[in-house]
Coordinates of N, CA and C in Angstrom, one line a residue:
R210 N -24.6 7.7 1.6 CA -24.5 9.1 1.3 C -23.1 9.5 1.1
Q211 N -22.8 10.1 0.0 CA -21.4 10.6 -0.2 C -21.1 11.8 0.5
I212 N -19.9 11.9 1.2 CA -19.5 13.0 1.9 C -18.2 13.5 1.2
P213 N -18.1 14.7 0.6 CA -16.9 15.2 0.0 C -15.9 15.7 1.2
L214 N -14.7 15.3 1.0 CA -13.6 15.7 2.0 C -12.8 16.8 1.4
E215 N -12.0 17.4 2.3 CA -11.2 18.6 1.9 C -10.1 18.2 0.9
D216 N -9.6 17.0 1.0 CA -8.5 16.6 0.1 C -9.0 16.2 -1.3
G217 N -10.3 16.4 -1.6 CA -10.8 16.1 -2.9 C -11.4 14.7 -3.0
S218 N -11.1 13.8 -2.1 CA -11.7 12.5 -2.1 C -13.1 12.6 -1.4
S219 N -13.7 11.4 -1.3 CA -15.0 11.4 -0.6 C -15.1 10.1 0.2
A220 N -16.0 10.2 1.2 CA -16.3 9.0 2.1 C -17.7 8.7 2.0
V221 N -18.0 7.4 2.4 CA -19.4 7.0 2.3 C -19.9 7.0 3.8
L222 N -21.1 7.7 4.0 CA -21.7 7.7 5.3 C -22.9 6.8 5.2
V223 N -23.0 5.9 6.2 CA -24.2 5.0 6.3 C -24.9 5.4 7.6
L224 N -26.2 5.9 7.4 CA -27.0 6.2 8.5 C -27.9 5.0 8.8
V225 N -27.8 4.6 10.1 CA -28.7 3.5 10.5 C -29.7 3.9 11.6
P226 N -30.8 3.3 11.7 CA -31.8 3.7 12.7 C -31.2 3.5 14.1
F227 N -31.4 4.4 15.0 CA -30.8 4.3 16.3 C -31.1 3.0 17.1
P228 N -32.4 2.5 17.0 CA -32.6 1.2 17.7 C -31.8 0.0 17.2
Q229 N -31.4 0.1 16.0 CA -30.6 -1.0 15.4 C -29.1 -0.8 15.5
L230 N -28.6 0.3 16.2 CA -27.2 0.5 16.2 C -26.4 -0.5 17.0
A231 N -27.0 -1.1 18.0 CA -26.3 -2.2 18.8 C -26.0 -3.4 17.9
E232 N -27.0 -3.7 17.0 CA -26.8 -4.9 16.2 C -25.7 -4.6 15.1
Y233 N -25.7 -3.3 14.6 CA -24.7 -3.0 13.6 C -23.3 -2.9 14.2
R234 N -23.2 -2.5 15.5 CA -21.9 -2.5 16.1 C -21.3 -3.8 16.3
K235 N -22.1 -4.9 16.4 CA -21.5 -6.2 16.6 C -20.8 -6.7 15.3
I236 N -21.3 -6.2 14.1 CA -20.7 -6.6 12.9 C -20.0 -5.5 12.1
Q237 N -19.8 -4.4 12.8 CA -19.3 -3.2 12.2 C -18.0 -3.3 11.5
K238 N -17.0 -4.0 12.2 CA -15.7 -4.2 11.6 C -15.8 -4.9 10.2
I239 N -16.5 -6.0 10.2 CA -16.6 -6.8 9.0 C -17.4 -6.0 7.9
L240 N -18.5 -5.4 8.3 CA -19.3 -4.6 7.4 C -18.5 -3.5 6.8
V241 N -17.8 -2.7 7.6 CA -17.0 -1.6 7.1 C -15.9 -2.1 6.1
D242 N -15.2 -3.2 6.5 CA -14.2 -3.7 5.6 C -14.8 -4.1 4.3
E243 N -15.9 -4.8 4.3 CA -16.5 -5.2 3.0 C -17.0 -4.1 2.2
L244 N -17.6 -3.1 2.8 CA -18.1 -1.9 2.1 C -16.9 -1.1 1.5
E245 N -15.8 -1.0 2.3 CA -14.6 -0.3 1.8 C -14.0 -1.0 0.6
K246 N -14.0 -2.3 0.6 CA -13.6 -3.0 -0.6 C -14.4 -2.7 -1.8
K247 N -15.8 -2.7 -1.6 CA -16.7 -2.5 -2.7 C -16.6 -1.1 -3.2
F248 N -16.6 -0.1 -2.4 CA -16.6 1.3 -2.8 C -15.2 1.9 -3.0
S249 N -14.2 1.2 -2.5 CA -12.8 1.7 -2.4 C -12.7 3.1 -1.9
K250 N -13.5 3.4 -0.8 CA -13.5 4.6 -0.1 C -13.7 4.3 1.4
H251 N -13.4 5.2 2.2 CA -13.6 5.0 3.7 C -15.1 5.0 3.9
V252 N -15.6 4.2 4.8 CA -17.0 4.0 5.2 C -17.1 4.4 6.7
V253 N -18.1 5.2 7.0 CA -18.4 5.5 8.4 C -19.9 5.2 8.7
I254 N -20.1 4.6 9.8 CA -21.5 4.3 10.2 C -21.9 5.1 11.4
V255 N -23.1 5.8 11.2 CA -23.5 6.8 12.2 C -25.0 6.5 12.5
A256 N -25.5 6.5 13.7 CA -26.9 6.4 14.0 C -27.7 7.6 13.7
Q257 N -28.9 7.4 13.3 CA -29.7 8.6 12.9 C -30.5 8.9 14.2
R258 N -30.1 10.1 14.8 CA -30.7 10.5 16.1 C -31.6 11.7 15.8
T259 N -32.5 11.9 16.8 CA -33.5 13.0 16.8 C -33.0 14.2 17.7
M260 N -33.0 15.4 17.1 CA -32.7 16.6 17.9 C -34.0 17.3 18.1
L261 N -34.2 17.8 19.3 CA -35.4 18.7 19.6 C -35.0 20.1 19.9
S262 N -35.7 21.0 19.4 CA -35.4 22.4 19.7 C -35.7 22.7 21.2
P263 N -34.9 23.7 21.8 CA -35.2 24.1 23.1 C -36.7 24.6 23.3
H264 N -37.2 25.1 22.2 CA -38.5 25.7 22.2 C -39.6 24.8 21.6
C265 N -39.3 23.6 21.5 CA -40.3 22.7 20.9 C -41.6 22.6 21.7
N266 N -42.7 22.6 21.0 CA -44.0 22.4 21.7 C -44.2 21.0 22.0
R267 N -44.4 20.7 23.3 CA -44.6 19.3 23.7 C -46.1 19.1 23.8
S268 N -46.7 18.1 23.1 CA -48.1 17.9 23.1 C -48.5 17.3 24.5
A269 N -49.8 17.1 24.6 CA -50.3 16.5 25.9 C -49.8 15.0 26.0
K270 N -49.6 14.4 24.9 CA -49.0 13.0 24.9 C -47.6 13.0 25.3
N271 N -46.8 14.0 24.8 CA -45.4 14.1 25.1 C -45.0 15.2 26.0
N272 N -45.8 15.4 27.0 CA -45.5 16.6 27.9 C -44.3 16.3 28.8
G273 N -43.7 17.3 29.3 CA -42.5 17.2 30.2 C -41.4 17.9 29.5
P274 N -40.3 18.0 30.2 CA -39.1 18.6 29.6 C -38.5 17.8 28.5
R275 N -37.6 18.5 27.7 CA -36.9 17.9 26.6 C -35.9 16.9 27.2
P276 N -35.8 15.7 26.7 CA -34.8 14.7 27.2 C -33.4 15.2 26.9
R277 N -32.5 14.9 27.8 CA -31.1 15.4 27.5 C -30.5 14.7 26.3
S278 N -31.0 13.5 26.0 CA -30.5 12.8 24.8 C -30.9 13.4 23.5
R279 N -31.8 14.3 23.5 CA -32.3 15.0 22.3 C -31.8 16.4 22.1
T280 N -30.8 16.8 23.0 CA -30.3 18.1 22.9 C -29.2 18.1 21.8
L281 N -28.9 19.3 21.2 CA -28.0 19.4 20.1 C -26.6 18.9 20.5
K282 N -26.2 19.4 21.7 CA -24.8 19.0 22.2 C -24.7 17.5 22.4
Q283 N -25.7 16.9 23.0 CA -25.6 15.4 23.2 C -25.7 14.6 21.9
V284 N -26.5 15.1 21.0 CA -26.5 14.4 19.7 C -25.2 14.5 19.0
Q285 N -24.6 15.7 19.0 CA -23.3 15.8 18.3 C -22.2 15.0 19.0
E286 N -22.2 14.9 20.3 CA -21.2 14.1 21.0 C -21.4 12.6 20.7
S287 N -22.7 12.2 20.6 CA -23.0 10.8 20.2 C -22.5 10.5 18.8
M288 N -22.7 11.5 17.9 CA -22.2 11.3 16.5 C -20.7 11.1 16.5
L289 N -20.0 11.9 17.3 CA -18.5 11.7 17.4 C -18.2 10.3 17.9
D290 N -18.9 9.8 18.9 CA -18.6 8.5 19.4 C -18.9 7.4 18.3
D291 N -20.0 7.6 17.5 CA -20.3 6.7 16.4 C -19.2 6.7 15.3
I292 N -18.7 7.9 15.0 CA -17.8 8.0 13.9 C -16.5 7.2 14.2
V293 N -16.0 7.3 15.5 CA -14.7 6.6 15.8 C -15.0 5.3 16.5
F294 N -16.1 4.6 16.2 CA -16.6 3.5 17.0 C -15.6 2.5 17.5
P295 N -14.8 1.8 16.7 CA -14.0 0.8 17.3 C -13.1 1.3 18.5
A296 N -12.7 2.6 18.3 CA -11.9 3.2 19.4 C -12.9 4.0 20.3
E297 N -12.4 4.3 21.5 CA -13.2 5.1 22.4 C -12.5 6.4 22.6
I298 N -13.3 7.4 22.9 CA -12.8 8.7 23.2 C -12.4 8.8 24.7
T299 N -11.1 9.1 25.0 CA -10.7 9.1 26.3 C -10.6 10.5 26.9
G300 N -10.6 11.5 26.0 CA -10.6 12.9 26.5 C -10.8 13.9 25.4
K301 N -11.3 15.0 25.7 CA -11.6 16.1 24.7 C -11.1 17.4 25.3
R302 N -10.6 18.2 24.3 CA -10.1 19.6 24.7 C -10.6 20.5 23.6
I303 N -11.0 21.7 24.0 CA -11.4 22.7 23.0 C -10.4 23.8 23.0
R304 N -9.8 24.1 21.9 CA -8.8 25.2 21.8 C -9.5 26.4 21.1
F305 N -9.5 27.5 21.8 CA -10.1 28.8 21.3 C -8.9 29.6 20.7
K306 N -9.0 29.8 19.4 CA -8.0 30.6 18.7 C -8.2 32.1 18.8
M307 N -7.2 32.9 18.5 CA -7.4 34.3 18.6 C -8.4 34.9 17.7
D308 N -8.6 34.2 16.6 CA -9.6 34.7 15.6 C -11.0 34.3 15.9
G309 N -11.2 33.7 17.1 CA -12.6 33.3 17.5 C -13.0 31.9 17.1
S310 N -12.2 31.2 16.3 CA -12.5 29.9 15.9 C -12.2 28.9 17.0
R311 N -12.8 27.7 17.0 CA -12.6 26.7 17.9 C -12.1 25.4 17.2
V312 N -11.3 24.7 17.9 CA -10.8 23.4 17.4 C -10.9 22.4 18.5
M313 N -11.7 21.3 18.4 CA -11.8 20.3 19.4 C -10.8 19.2 19.1
T314 N -10.0 18.8 20.1 CA -9.1 17.7 20.0 C -9.6 16.5 20.8
A315 N -9.8 15.4 20.2 CA -10.3 14.2 20.8 C -9.2 13.2 20.9
S316 N -9.0 12.7 22.1 CA -8.0 11.6 22.3 C -8.7 10.3 22.2
L317 N -8.1 9.4 21.4 CA -8.7 8.1 21.2 C -7.8 7.0 21.8
T318 N -8.4 5.8 22.2 CA -7.7 4.7 22.7 C -6.6 4.3 21.7
A319 N -5.5 3.9 22.2 CA -4.4 3.6 21.3 C -4.5 2.1 20.8
G320 N -5.4 1.3 21.3 CA -5.6 -0.1 20.9 C -6.0 -0.2 19.4
E321 N -6.7 0.7 18.9 CA -7.2 0.7 17.5 C -6.4 1.5 16.6
A322 N -5.2 2.0 17.1 CA -4.4 2.9 16.2 C -4.0 2.3 14.9
P323 N -3.6 1.0 14.8 CA -3.1 0.5 13.5 C -4.3 0.5 12.5
T324 N -5.5 0.2 12.9 CA -6.6 0.2 11.9 C -7.2 1.5 11.6
L325 N -7.1 2.5 12.5 CA -7.7 3.8 12.3 C -6.8 4.9 11.9
E326 N -5.5 4.6 11.8 CA -4.5 5.7 11.6 C -4.8 6.4 10.3
G327 N -5.1 5.8 9.2 CA -5.3 6.4 7.9 C -6.7 7.1 7.8
K328 N -7.6 6.8 8.7 CA -8.9 7.3 8.6 C -9.2 8.6 9.4
L329 N -8.2 9.1 10.2 CA -8.5 10.2 11.1 C -8.9 11.5 10.3
D330 N -8.3 11.7 9.1 CA -8.8 12.9 8.3 C -10.2 12.7 7.8
T331 N -10.5 11.5 7.5 CA -11.9 11.2 7.0 C -12.9 11.4 8.2
F332 N -12.5 10.9 9.4 CA -13.4 11.2 10.5 C -13.6 12.7 10.8
A333 N -12.6 13.4 10.7 CA -12.7 14.9 10.9 C -13.5 15.5 9.8
G334 N -13.4 15.1 8.6 CA -14.2 15.6 7.5 C -15.6 15.3 7.6
V335 N -15.9 14.1 8.0 CA -17.3 13.7 8.1 C -18.0 14.4 9.3
Y336 N -17.3 14.6 10.4 CA -17.8 15.3 11.5 C -18.0 16.8 11.2
K337 N -17.1 17.4 10.4 CA -17.2 18.8 10.0 C -18.5 18.9 9.1
T338 N -18.7 18.0 8.2 CA -19.9 18.1 7.3 C -21.2 17.9 8.1
L339 N -21.2 17.0 9.1 CA -22.4 16.8 9.8 C -22.7 17.9 10.8
T340 N -21.7 18.5 11.5 CA -22.0 19.4 12.6 C -21.4 20.8 12.4
S341 N -20.6 21.0 11.3 CA -19.9 22.3 11.1 C -18.9 22.7 12.2
K342 N -18.4 21.7 12.8 CA -17.4 21.9 13.9 C -16.1 21.3 13.5
D343 N -14.9 21.9 13.8 CA -13.6 21.4 13.5 C -13.2 20.5 14.6
V344 N -12.6 19.3 14.3 CA -12.1 18.4 15.3 C -10.8 17.8 14.8
R345 N -9.9 17.5 15.7 CA -8.7 16.8 15.4 C -8.7 15.6 16.3
F346 N -8.1 14.5 15.8 CA -8.0 13.3 16.5 C -6.5 12.9 16.8
E347 N -6.3 12.4 18.0 CA -4.9 11.9 18.3 C -5.1 10.6 19.1
F348 N -4.1 9.8 19.1 CA -4.2 8.6 19.9 C -3.5 8.8 21.3
D349 N -4.2 8.4 22.3 CA -3.7 8.5 23.7 C -2.8 7.3 24.0
V350 N -1.6 7.5 24.2 CA -0.7 6.4 24.6 C -0.6 6.2 26.1
A351 N -1.0 7.2 26.9 CA -0.8 7.1 28.3 C -1.8 6.1 28.9
H352 N -3.0 5.9 28.3 CA -4.0 5.1 28.9 C -4.0 3.6 28.4
E353 N -3.0 3.3 27.7 CA -2.9 1.9 27.2 C -2.4 1.0 28.2

């Protein structure tokens, strides 16, 4: 799926079934490199997750409360983890601006900084398209 970015370029989003995410992560670096060569665009792999409404009707077969892994917040946090996969998120901060807007800042492990440095704007654009939330990424040098 093509995702248009703010700078006029586009990125390729690959949605994979959640049960197969572990297998894709084993080969993700090689797969992303090959797809980026083929499409000459940044490629992001994200698992396809299910969100349930807080008011969803649970049938007799699926009775019980809504699982935490199916909440909107948890699904969006998991998407963020998928987007930055080779790196890990070490911290998050939300900045509330005077105009009421929010900007989340996510700190990433510095070990993957050389490979992901040019993709941070792409990651932010893909996350904004998927969730309508602004995010900034920075590399955390203190935890290395």
